[in-house]
Amino acid sequence: MDALFGKTLSELKEITATLGMPSFTTQQIAKWLYQSNISSIDQMSNLSKKHREALSQNYTFGLTPFMKVQESVDGTKKYLFNIGNQRFIETAMIPDQDRQTVCVSSQVGCKMGCLFCMTARQGFQANLTAGQILNQFRSIAEWPNITNLVYMGMGEPLDNLNEVLKSLEILTADWGYALSPKRITVSTIGIVPGLKAFLEKSNCHLAVSMHTPFDAERRNLMPVEQVYSLKQVLEVIKGFDFGLQRRVSFEYIMFDGVNDTPAHVNELARILNGVKCRINLIRFHPIPDSPLKGSPITVIQQFKDALNRKGITTTVRASRGEDIFAACGLLSTKELVKRQELDY
Ligand code: SF4
């Protein structure tokens, strides 16, 4: 049966109209779905019994509890969800002083094949629905104290554009969770048509995974460069008015001897000239059988200082959850599926 959770207001309107329910019930249902703690249609107490029955005969409420949670020594948690058909997704929850950030997955696996990523090795299994994306925020223990969301888990969000946009609409709409778009960041490797649509249809922050300013090097690290180049991505960004509130950042994983030289600093300064942005440097978490190694922390600091001297705001992202494989680029459920670890 189809789920109500994850439907937009216009989809709910269609549902109530089809079931012959009064139009005001649409808002009531949205409120139950996104502004309450209930988890069943039966608990929608201001709907008549007849209407609740009509809904229950055609739809489930649609929340899925997590299967397992692991906690890192630094407080980061990794949640596992079973979305059916032997498919699993992981969600990271990263506590900070005044923030609780949830890092959601948008796909089961990924088809983008980035050389440095564990999810890439799993291949692509499925797109998540808006409901499955939002369930990762709604069904974890920290709900409803989550302050920020980042779409940086498994998958490429803009390769699942419609469902991601629907989830963003529900997160930010008054009838939904009414979260400020400033609290949400969508990270992409730069799928150009999806990027344009995301910029036009949402007000959320953008993070672009760059990892090197040089075309040939990027083609090697990220096959997407062959189809949508960084040059094209930057053209889109330079041509878009981000206003005062909306932020663009570039993610840059530091690989020892690959992308951490003074030539990279100079080229970054050249291609980002005139772009109001920041760069987040990320320490590489080694993955098995990969020739790539992380840059030493001293090199990362020098790289950061050199970029800051060039006028590009650059920070080093603190590494979180490494011991439970929840850190950036480490999410993968491939082994789990292979071993059928369903005993929890
Ligand atoms: S880094 Fe992101 S886009 Fe690239 S393979 Fe991994 S999940 Fe996919």
mmCIF file of C-alpha atoms and ligand atoms in Angstrom:
data_model
loop_
_atom_site.group_PDB
_atom_site.id
_atom_site.type_symbol
_atom_site.label_atom_id
_atom_site.label_comp_id
_atom_site.label_asym_id
_atom_site.label_seq_id
_atom_site.Cartn_x
_atom_site.Cartn_y
_atom_site.Cartn_z
ATOM 1 C CA MET A 1 0.000 0.000 0.000
ATOM 2 C CA ASP A 2 1.142 3.514 -0.702
ATOM 3 C CA ALA A 3 2.225 5.724 2.226
ATOM 4 C CA LEU A 4 0.766 9.097 3.220
ATOM 5 C CA PHE A 5 3.998 10.217 4.877
ATOM 6 C CA GLY A 6 6.089 11.958 2.234
ATOM 7 C CA LYS A 7 3.129 13.315 0.248
ATOM 8 C CA THR A 8 3.098 17.017 -0.554
ATOM 9 C CA LEU A 9 0.042 19.163 0.104
ATOM 10 C CA SER A 10 -1.023 18.998 -3.551
ATOM 11 C CA GLU A 11 -0.701 15.197 -3.515
ATOM 12 C CA LEU A 12 -2.765 15.051 -0.329
ATOM 13 C CA LYS A 13 -5.382 17.270 -2.003
ATOM 14 C CA GLU A 14 -5.725 14.734 -4.802
ATOM 15 C CA ILE A 15 -6.049 11.915 -2.289
ATOM 16 C CA THR A 16 -8.797 13.587 -0.254
ATOM 17 C CA ALA A 17 -10.650 14.571 -3.437
ATOM 18 C CA THR A 18 -10.469 11.007 -4.796
ATOM 19 C CA LEU A 19 -11.743 9.602 -1.492
ATOM 20 C CA GLY A 20 -14.601 12.143 -1.406
ATOM 21 C CA MET A 21 -13.318 13.872 1.738
ATOM 22 C CA PRO A 22 -13.939 17.608 2.374
ATOM 23 C CA SER A 23 -11.096 19.873 1.221
ATOM 24 C CA PHE A 24 -10.309 21.079 4.782
ATOM 25 C CA THR A 25 -9.230 17.545 5.692
ATOM 26 C CA THR A 26 -6.139 17.973 3.476
ATOM 27 C CA GLN A 27 -4.603 20.492 5.893
ATOM 28 C CA GLN A 28 -5.647 18.372 8.855
ATOM 29 C CA ILE A 29 -3.872 15.330 7.435
ATOM 30 C CA ALA A 30 -0.734 17.367 6.618
ATOM 31 C CA LYS A 31 -0.686 18.571 10.225
ATOM 32 C CA TRP A 32 -0.931 15.036 11.557
ATOM 33 C CA LEU A 33 1.791 13.829 9.221
ATOM 34 C CA TYR A 34 4.332 16.605 9.731
ATOM 35 C CA GLN A 35 3.448 18.504 12.890
ATOM 36 C CA SER A 36 2.557 15.792 15.382
ATOM 37 C CA ASN A 37 4.089 12.738 16.999
ATOM 38 C CA ILE A 38 1.483 10.215 15.916
ATOM 39 C CA SER A 39 2.317 7.239 13.704
ATOM 40 C CA SER A 40 -1.020 5.775 12.605
ATOM 41 C CA ILE A 41 -4.041 6.941 10.640
ATOM 42 C CA ASP A 42 -6.249 5.815 13.538
ATOM 43 C CA GLN A 43 -4.731 8.535 15.709
ATOM 44 C CA MET A 44 -5.901 11.338 13.371
ATOM 45 C CA SER A 45 -8.562 12.166 15.925
ATOM 46 C CA ASN A 46 -10.169 15.156 14.232
ATOM 47 C CA LEU A 47 -11.052 13.102 11.137
ATOM 48 C CA SER A 48 -14.328 11.216 11.163
ATOM 49 C CA LYS A 49 -14.226 7.420 11.607
ATOM 50 C CA LYS A 50 -15.503 7.060 8.051
ATOM 51 C CA HIS A 51 -12.674 9.163 6.647
ATOM 52 C CA ARG A 52 -10.031 7.392 8.715
ATOM 53 C CA GLU A 53 -11.333 4.069 7.420
ATOM 54 C CA ALA A 54 -11.276 5.303 3.829
ATOM 55 C CA LEU A 55 -7.655 6.414 4.281
ATOM 56 C CA SER A 56 -6.636 3.158 5.998
ATOM 57 C CA GLN A 57 -8.137 1.040 3.244
ATOM 58 C CA ASN A 58 -5.917 2.755 0.674
ATOM 59 C CA TYR A 59 -2.840 4.023 2.499
ATOM 60 C CA THR A 60 -0.466 3.348 5.369
ATOM 61 C CA PHE A 61 0.761 6.182 7.600
ATOM 62 C CA GLY A 62 4.238 5.325 6.319
ATOM 63 C CA LEU A 63 6.805 5.665 9.117
ATOM 64 C CA THR A 64 9.550 3.010 9.366
ATOM 65 C CA PRO A 65 11.436 2.568 12.644
ATOM 66 C CA PHE A 66 15.212 2.207 12.489
ATOM 67 C CA MET A 67 16.650 -1.316 12.764
ATOM 68 C CA LYS A 68 19.912 -0.578 14.463
ATOM 69 C CA VAL A 69 21.933 2.313 15.825
ATOM 70 C CA GLN A 70 25.670 2.507 16.483
ATOM 71 C CA GLU A 71 27.268 5.287 18.487
ATOM 72 C CA SER A 72 30.760 6.660 17.992
ATOM 73 C CA VAL A 73 33.069 7.717 20.801
ATOM 74 C CA ASP A 74 32.468 11.302 19.656
ATOM 75 C CA GLY A 75 28.675 10.973 20.005
ATOM 76 C CA THR A 76 27.956 10.610 16.280
ATOM 77 C CA LYS A 77 25.334 7.971 15.613
ATOM 78 C CA LYS A 78 24.725 5.821 12.565
ATOM 79 C CA TYR A 79 21.192 4.580 12.035
ATOM 80 C CA LEU A 80 20.256 1.682 9.788
ATOM 81 C CA PHE A 81 16.872 1.470 8.074
ATOM 82 C CA ASN A 82 15.416 -1.454 6.181
ATOM 83 C CA ILE A 83 13.366 -0.091 3.303
ATOM 84 C CA GLY A 84 12.270 -3.518 2.064
ATOM 85 C CA ASN A 85 13.376 -5.841 -0.753
ATOM 86 C CA GLN A 86 16.685 -6.525 1.036
ATOM 87 C CA ARG A 87 17.561 -2.859 0.754
ATOM 88 C CA PHE A 88 19.126 -0.865 3.545
ATOM 89 C CA ILE A 89 20.139 2.736 4.017
ATOM 90 C CA GLU A 90 22.255 4.513 6.566
ATOM 91 C CA THR A 91 21.716 7.868 8.216
ATOM 92 C CA ALA A 92 24.242 9.742 10.345
ATOM 93 C CA MET A 93 23.345 12.005 13.260
ATOM 94 C CA ILE A 94 26.083 14.415 14.247
ATOM 95 C CA PRO A 95 25.695 16.281 17.553
ATOM 96 C CA ASP A 96 27.585 19.515 18.036
ATOM 97 C CA GLN A 97 27.474 22.145 20.770
ATOM 98 C CA ASP A 98 24.230 23.820 19.777
ATOM 99 C CA ARG A 99 23.308 21.705 16.751
ATOM 100 C CA GLN A 100 22.011 18.267 15.966
ATOM 101 C CA THR A 101 22.591 17.603 12.288
ATOM 102 C CA VAL A 102 21.148 14.637 10.484
ATOM 103 C CA CYS A 103 22.872 13.471 7.303
ATOM 104 C CA VAL A 104 20.297 11.744 5.106
ATOM 105 C CA SER A 105 20.678 9.326 2.200
ATOM 106 C CA SER A 106 18.812 9.984 -1.024
ATOM 107 C CA GLN A 107 19.429 6.684 -2.836
ATOM 108 C CA VAL A 108 20.227 3.071 -2.027
ATOM 109 C CA GLY A 109 23.814 2.925 -3.285
ATOM 110 C CA CYS A 110 24.927 5.284 -6.026
ATOM 111 C CA LYS A 111 25.712 5.116 -9.739
ATOM 112 C CA MET A 112 28.251 7.971 -9.855
ATOM 113 C CA GLY A 113 31.349 5.835 -9.272
ATOM 114 C CA CYS A 114 33.545 8.318 -7.386
ATOM 115 C CA LEU A 115 36.918 6.683 -6.813
ATOM 116 C CA PHE A 116 37.151 7.560 -3.125
ATOM 117 C CA CYS A 117 33.678 6.522 -1.969
ATOM 118 C CA MET A 118 32.439 3.346 -0.271
ATOM 119 C CA THR A 119 28.863 3.895 -1.439
ATOM 120 C CA ALA A 120 30.093 3.872 -5.048
ATOM 121 C CA ARG A 121 31.374 0.315 -4.567
ATOM 122 C CA GLN A 122 27.904 -0.824 -3.663
ATOM 123 C CA GLY A 123 26.549 0.225 -7.078
ATOM 124 C CA PHE A 124 23.055 1.625 -7.479
ATOM 125 C CA GLN A 125 19.988 -0.212 -6.184
ATOM 126 C CA ALA A 126 17.130 2.291 -5.935
ATOM 127 C CA ASN A 127 15.957 5.848 -5.566
ATOM 128 C CA LEU A 128 14.396 6.713 -2.232
ATOM 129 C CA THR A 129 10.935 8.231 -2.118
ATOM 130 C CA ALA A 130 10.407 11.587 -0.389
ATOM 131 C CA GLY A 131 8.837 9.630 2.472
ATOM 132 C CA GLN A 132 11.888 7.378 2.817
ATOM 133 C CA ILE A 133 14.177 10.409 2.819
ATOM 134 C CA LEU A 134 12.106 12.218 5.463
ATOM 135 C CA ASN A 135 11.665 9.086 7.554
ATOM 136 C CA GLN A 136 15.430 9.249 8.303
ATOM 137 C CA PHE A 137 14.824 12.566 10.050
ATOM 138 C CA ARG A 138 11.463 11.708 11.637
ATOM 139 C CA SER A 139 12.194 8.182 12.923
ATOM 140 C CA ILE A 140 15.467 8.657 14.785
ATOM 141 C CA ALA A 141 15.723 9.113 18.542
ATOM 142 C CA GLU A 142 16.825 12.765 18.283
ATOM 143 C CA TRP A 143 13.619 13.809 16.536
ATOM 144 C CA PRO A 144 12.229 16.452 17.150
ATOM 145 C CA ASN A 145 15.420 18.152 18.337
ATOM 146 C CA ILE A 146 17.145 18.049 14.971
ATOM 147 C CA THR A 147 18.329 21.537 14.024
ATOM 148 C CA ASN A 148 19.985 20.941 10.640
ATOM 149 C CA LEU A 149 19.782 18.533 7.715
ATOM 150 C CA VAL A 150 22.413 17.753 5.141
ATOM 151 C CA TYR A 151 21.814 15.614 2.050
ATOM 152 C CA MET A 152 25.272 14.060 2.128
ATOM 153 C CA GLY A 153 24.555 10.410 2.912
ATOM 154 C CA MET A 154 24.328 7.594 0.383
ATOM 155 C CA GLY A 155 23.530 8.594 -3.190
ATOM 156 C CA GLU A 156 23.599 11.666 -5.401
ATOM 157 C CA PRO A 157 20.574 13.809 -4.436
ATOM 158 C CA LEU A 158 20.206 15.477 -7.824
ATOM 159 C CA ASP A 159 20.091 12.067 -9.519
ATOM 160 C CA ASN A 160 16.825 11.614 -7.594
ATOM 161 C CA LEU A 161 15.654 15.146 -8.194
ATOM 162 C CA ASN A 162 11.860 14.918 -7.946
ATOM 163 C CA GLU A 163 11.781 13.028 -4.666
ATOM 164 C CA VAL A 164 14.506 15.220 -3.175
ATOM 165 C CA LEU A 165 12.633 18.395 -4.180
ATOM 166 C CA LYS A 166 9.422 16.992 -2.705
ATOM 167 C CA SER A 167 11.207 16.218 0.564
ATOM 168 C CA LEU A 168 12.634 19.770 0.658
ATOM 169 C CA GLU A 169 9.180 21.222 0.041
ATOM 170 C CA ILE A 170 7.755 19.226 2.971
ATOM 171 C CA LEU A 171 10.656 20.216 5.247
ATOM 172 C CA THR A 172 10.321 23.940 4.550
ATOM 173 C CA ALA A 173 6.586 24.532 3.862
ATOM 174 C CA ASP A 174 4.349 26.096 6.512
ATOM 175 C CA TRP A 175 2.039 23.094 6.264
ATOM 176 C CA GLY A 176 5.072 20.769 6.638
ATOM 177 C CA TYR A 177 7.935 20.971 9.116
ATOM 178 C CA ALA A 178 8.360 24.720 8.528
ATOM 179 C CA LEU A 179 12.160 24.488 8.845
ATOM 180 C CA SER A 180 14.211 27.392 7.558
ATOM 181 C CA PRO A 181 15.943 26.515 4.256
ATOM 182 C CA LYS A 182 19.056 27.974 5.874
ATOM 183 C CA ARG A 183 19.181 24.857 8.024
ATOM 184 C CA ILE A 184 19.284 22.501 5.042
ATOM 185 C CA THR A 185 22.211 21.814 2.698
ATOM 186 C CA VAL A 186 22.047 19.657 -0.413
ATOM 187 C CA SER A 187 25.369 18.303 -1.604
ATOM 188 C CA THR A 188 25.921 17.350 -5.224
ATOM 189 C CA ILE A 189 28.760 16.334 -7.482
ATOM 190 C CA GLY A 190 27.227 18.651 -10.083
ATOM 191 C CA ILE A 191 24.496 17.111 -12.228
ATOM 192 C CA VAL A 192 23.961 20.275 -14.255
ATOM 193 C CA PRO A 193 20.236 20.002 -15.236
ATOM 194 C CA GLY A 194 19.355 18.931 -11.677
ATOM 195 C CA LEU A 195 21.489 21.727 -10.264
ATOM 196 C CA LYS A 196 19.581 24.351 -12.254
ATOM 197 C CA ALA A 197 16.244 22.909 -11.114
ATOM 198 C CA PHE A 198 17.383 22.731 -7.490
ATOM 199 C CA LEU A 199 18.570 26.349 -7.530
ATOM 200 C CA GLU A 200 15.299 27.557 -9.021
ATOM 201 C CA LYS A 201 12.869 25.449 -7.018
ATOM 202 C CA SER A 202 14.440 25.498 -3.569
ATOM 203 C CA ASN A 203 16.092 28.030 -1.249
ATOM 204 C CA CYS A 204 18.291 25.535 0.556
ATOM 205 C CA HIS A 205 22.054 25.855 0.692
ATOM 206 C CA LEU A 206 24.196 24.208 -1.973
ATOM 207 C CA ALA A 207 27.391 22.220 -1.471
ATOM 208 C CA VAL A 208 29.330 21.059 -4.526
ATOM 209 C CA SER A 209 31.814 18.210 -4.266
ATOM 210 C CA MET A 210 34.786 19.572 -6.168
ATOM 211 C CA HIS A 211 37.892 17.757 -4.893
ATOM 212 C CA THR A 212 40.205 19.275 -7.529
ATOM 213 C CA PRO A 213 40.085 22.302 -9.821
ATOM 214 C CA PHE A 214 41.806 20.463 -12.707
ATOM 215 C CA ASP A 215 39.626 18.720 -15.348
ATOM 216 C CA ALA A 216 41.826 15.705 -16.053
ATOM 217 C CA GLU A 217 42.395 15.006 -12.381
ATOM 218 C CA ARG A 218 38.693 15.363 -11.636
ATOM 219 C CA ARG A 219 37.787 12.983 -14.472
ATOM 220 C CA ASN A 220 39.981 10.423 -12.774
ATOM 221 C CA LEU A 221 38.448 10.931 -9.329
ATOM 222 C CA MET A 222 34.867 11.540 -10.427
ATOM 223 C CA PRO A 223 33.540 10.085 -13.702
ATOM 224 C CA VAL A 224 30.751 12.714 -13.694
ATOM 225 C CA GLU A 225 33.309 15.215 -14.994
ATOM 226 C CA GLN A 226 33.084 13.507 -18.399
ATOM 227 C CA VAL A 227 29.415 14.414 -18.674
ATOM 228 C CA TYR A 228 29.000 17.534 -16.556
ATOM 229 C CA SER A 229 32.257 19.386 -16.096
ATOM 230 C CA LEU A 230 33.190 21.559 -13.150
ATOM 231 C CA LYS A 231 33.443 24.409 -15.662
ATOM 232 C CA GLN A 232 29.755 23.994 -16.537
ATOM 233 C CA VAL A 233 28.835 23.758 -12.851
ATOM 234 C CA LEU A 234 30.692 27.005 -12.111
ATOM 235 C CA GLU A 235 28.989 28.736 -15.036
ATOM 236 C CA VAL A 236 25.587 27.843 -13.568
ATOM 237 C CA ILE A 237 26.648 29.049 -10.120
ATOM 238 C CA LYS A 238 28.152 32.301 -11.442
ATOM 239 C CA GLY A 239 24.968 33.003 -13.382
ATOM 240 C CA PHE A 240 22.628 32.512 -10.429
ATOM 241 C CA ASP A 241 21.700 35.157 -7.878
ATOM 242 C CA PHE A 242 22.130 33.517 -4.474
ATOM 243 C CA GLY A 243 21.013 36.579 -2.537
ATOM 244 C CA LEU A 244 22.321 37.298 0.932
ATOM 245 C CA GLN A 245 21.040 34.252 2.763
ATOM 246 C CA ARG A 246 21.778 31.357 0.491
ATOM 247 C CA ARG A 247 25.189 29.769 0.734
ATOM 248 C CA VAL A 248 27.423 27.947 -1.744
ATOM 249 C CA SER A 249 30.241 25.820 -0.497
ATOM 250 C CA PHE A 250 32.708 23.506 -2.175
ATOM 251 C CA GLU A 251 33.671 20.220 -0.581
ATOM 252 C CA TYR A 252 37.289 19.269 -1.047
ATOM 253 C CA ILE A 253 38.614 15.931 0.209
ATOM 254 C CA MET A 254 42.376 16.155 0.649
ATOM 255 C CA PHE A 255 44.317 13.339 -1.045
ATOM 256 C CA ASP A 256 48.018 13.058 -0.283
ATOM 257 C CA GLY A 257 50.135 14.166 -3.262
ATOM 258 C CA VAL A 258 47.101 14.305 -5.548
ATOM 259 C CA ASN A 259 45.190 17.522 -4.963
ATOM 260 C CA ASP A 260 47.039 19.233 -2.115
ATOM 261 C CA THR A 261 49.777 21.236 -3.891
ATOM 262 C CA PRO A 262 50.390 24.994 -4.321
ATOM 263 C CA ALA A 263 49.277 24.608 -7.966
ATOM 264 C CA HIS A 264 45.861 23.523 -6.683
ATOM 265 C CA VAL A 265 45.654 26.553 -4.422
ATOM 266 C CA ASN A 266 46.429 28.875 -7.334
ATOM 267 C CA GLU A 267 43.952 27.195 -9.677
ATOM 268 C CA LEU A 268 41.206 27.233 -7.023
ATOM 269 C CA ALA A 269 41.780 30.945 -6.514
ATOM 270 C CA ARG A 270 41.592 31.481 -10.292
ATOM 271 C CA ILE A 271 38.390 29.527 -10.984
ATOM 272 C CA LEU A 272 36.582 30.789 -7.875
ATOM 273 C CA ASN A 273 37.460 34.403 -8.502
ATOM 274 C CA GLY A 274 34.258 36.406 -8.067
ATOM 275 C CA VAL A 275 32.265 33.511 -6.567
ATOM 276 C CA LYS A 276 30.927 34.207 -3.061
ATOM 277 C CA CYS A 277 31.599 30.851 -1.486
ATOM 278 C CA ARG A 278 33.541 28.890 1.047
ATOM 279 C CA ILE A 279 35.654 25.767 0.766
ATOM 280 C CA ASN A 280 35.353 22.922 3.266
ATOM 281 C CA LEU A 281 38.473 20.813 3.413
ATOM 282 C CA ILE A 282 37.768 17.241 4.437
ATOM 283 C CA ARG A 283 40.236 14.690 5.722
ATOM 284 C CA PHE A 284 40.114 11.502 3.630
ATOM 285 C CA HIS A 285 39.060 8.376 5.472
ATOM 286 C CA PRO A 286 40.928 5.525 3.797
ATOM 287 C CA ILE A 287 38.780 2.857 2.208
ATOM 288 C CA PRO A 288 39.964 -0.726 1.597
ATOM 289 C CA ASP A 289 42.058 -1.438 -1.517
ATOM 290 C CA SER A 290 42.297 2.194 -2.554
ATOM 291 C CA PRO A 291 45.561 3.773 -3.715
ATOM 292 C CA LEU A 292 44.374 7.102 -2.299
ATOM 293 C CA LYS A 293 45.738 8.314 1.022
ATOM 294 C CA GLY A 294 44.698 11.276 3.101
ATOM 295 C CA SER A 295 46.909 14.374 3.208
ATOM 296 C CA PRO A 296 48.754 14.882 6.503
ATOM 297 C CA ILE A 297 47.005 17.306 8.829
ATOM 298 C CA THR A 298 49.890 19.814 8.540
ATOM 299 C CA VAL A 299 49.453 19.894 4.752
ATOM 300 C CA ILE A 300 45.699 20.412 5.182
ATOM 301 C CA GLN A 301 46.330 23.344 7.527
ATOM 302 C CA GLN A 302 48.847 24.912 5.133
ATOM 303 C CA PHE A 303 46.420 24.451 2.234
ATOM 304 C CA LYS A 304 43.680 26.122 4.272
ATOM 305 C CA ASP A 305 45.906 29.065 5.231
ATOM 306 C CA ALA A 306 47.059 29.530 1.635
ATOM 307 C CA LEU A 307 43.460 29.642 0.377
ATOM 308 C CA ASN A 308 42.433 32.055 3.110
ATOM 309 C CA ARG A 309 45.349 34.302 2.145
ATOM 310 C CA LYS A 310 43.983 34.264 -1.417
ATOM 311 C CA GLY A 311 40.678 35.570 -0.037
ATOM 312 C CA ILE A 312 38.716 32.300 -0.185
ATOM 313 C CA THR A 313 37.062 31.486 3.129
ATOM 314 C CA THR A 314 38.286 27.990 3.890
ATOM 315 C CA THR A 315 37.621 25.741 6.846
ATOM 316 C CA VAL A 316 38.678 22.227 7.782
ATOM 317 C CA ARG A 317 35.690 20.048 8.544
ATOM 318 C CA ALA A 318 36.007 18.134 11.793
ATOM 319 C CA SER A 319 35.951 14.442 11.161
ATOM 320 C CA ARG A 320 33.119 12.690 12.966
ATOM 321 C CA GLY A 321 32.026 9.104 13.436
ATOM 322 C CA GLU A 322 35.049 7.519 11.792
ATOM 323 C CA ASP A 323 35.153 4.574 14.235
ATOM 324 C CA ILE A 324 31.624 3.493 13.236
ATOM 325 C CA PHE A 325 32.123 4.185 9.507
ATOM 326 C CA ALA A 326 29.666 7.066 9.622
ATOM 327 C CA ALA A 327 32.166 9.624 8.377
ATOM 328 C CA CYS A 328 32.024 11.257 4.996
ATOM 329 C CA GLY A 329 32.271 8.736 2.133
ATOM 330 C CA LEU A 330 32.119 5.672 4.373
ATOM 331 C CA LEU A 331 28.414 4.832 4.309
ATOM 332 C CA SER A 332 27.740 1.526 2.608
ATOM 333 C CA THR A 333 25.354 -1.326 3.263
ATOM 334 C CA LYS A 334 26.831 -3.657 0.675
ATOM 335 C CA GLU A 335 28.526 -5.990 3.141
ATOM 336 C CA LEU A 336 25.425 -6.039 5.259
ATOM 337 C CA VAL A 337 23.233 -7.191 2.408
ATOM 338 C CA LYS A 338 25.805 -9.775 1.389
ATOM 339 C CA ARG A 339 26.007 -11.208 4.891
ATOM 340 C CA GLN A 340 22.266 -10.949 5.493
ATOM 341 C CA GLU A 341 22.834 -9.499 8.943
ATOM 342 C CA LEU A 342 19.202 -9.419 9.855
ATOM 343 C CA ASP A 343 19.560 -10.619 13.418
ATOM 344 C CA TYR A 344 18.800 -7.353 15.170
HETATM 345 S S1 SF4 B 1 30.700 10.535 -3.453
HETATM 346 FE FE1 SF4 B 1 28.487 10.826 -3.557
HETATM 347 S S2 SF4 B 1 28.060 10.934 -5.771
HETATM 348 FE FE2 SF4 B 1 30.121 10.045 -5.575
HETATM 349 S S3 SF4 B 1 29.740 7.825 -5.581
HETATM 350 FE FE3 SF4 B 1 29.766 8.485 -3.414
HETATM 351 S S4 SF4 B 1 27.626 8.827 -2.910
HETATM 352 FE FE4 SF4 B 1 27.782 8.794 -5.143
#
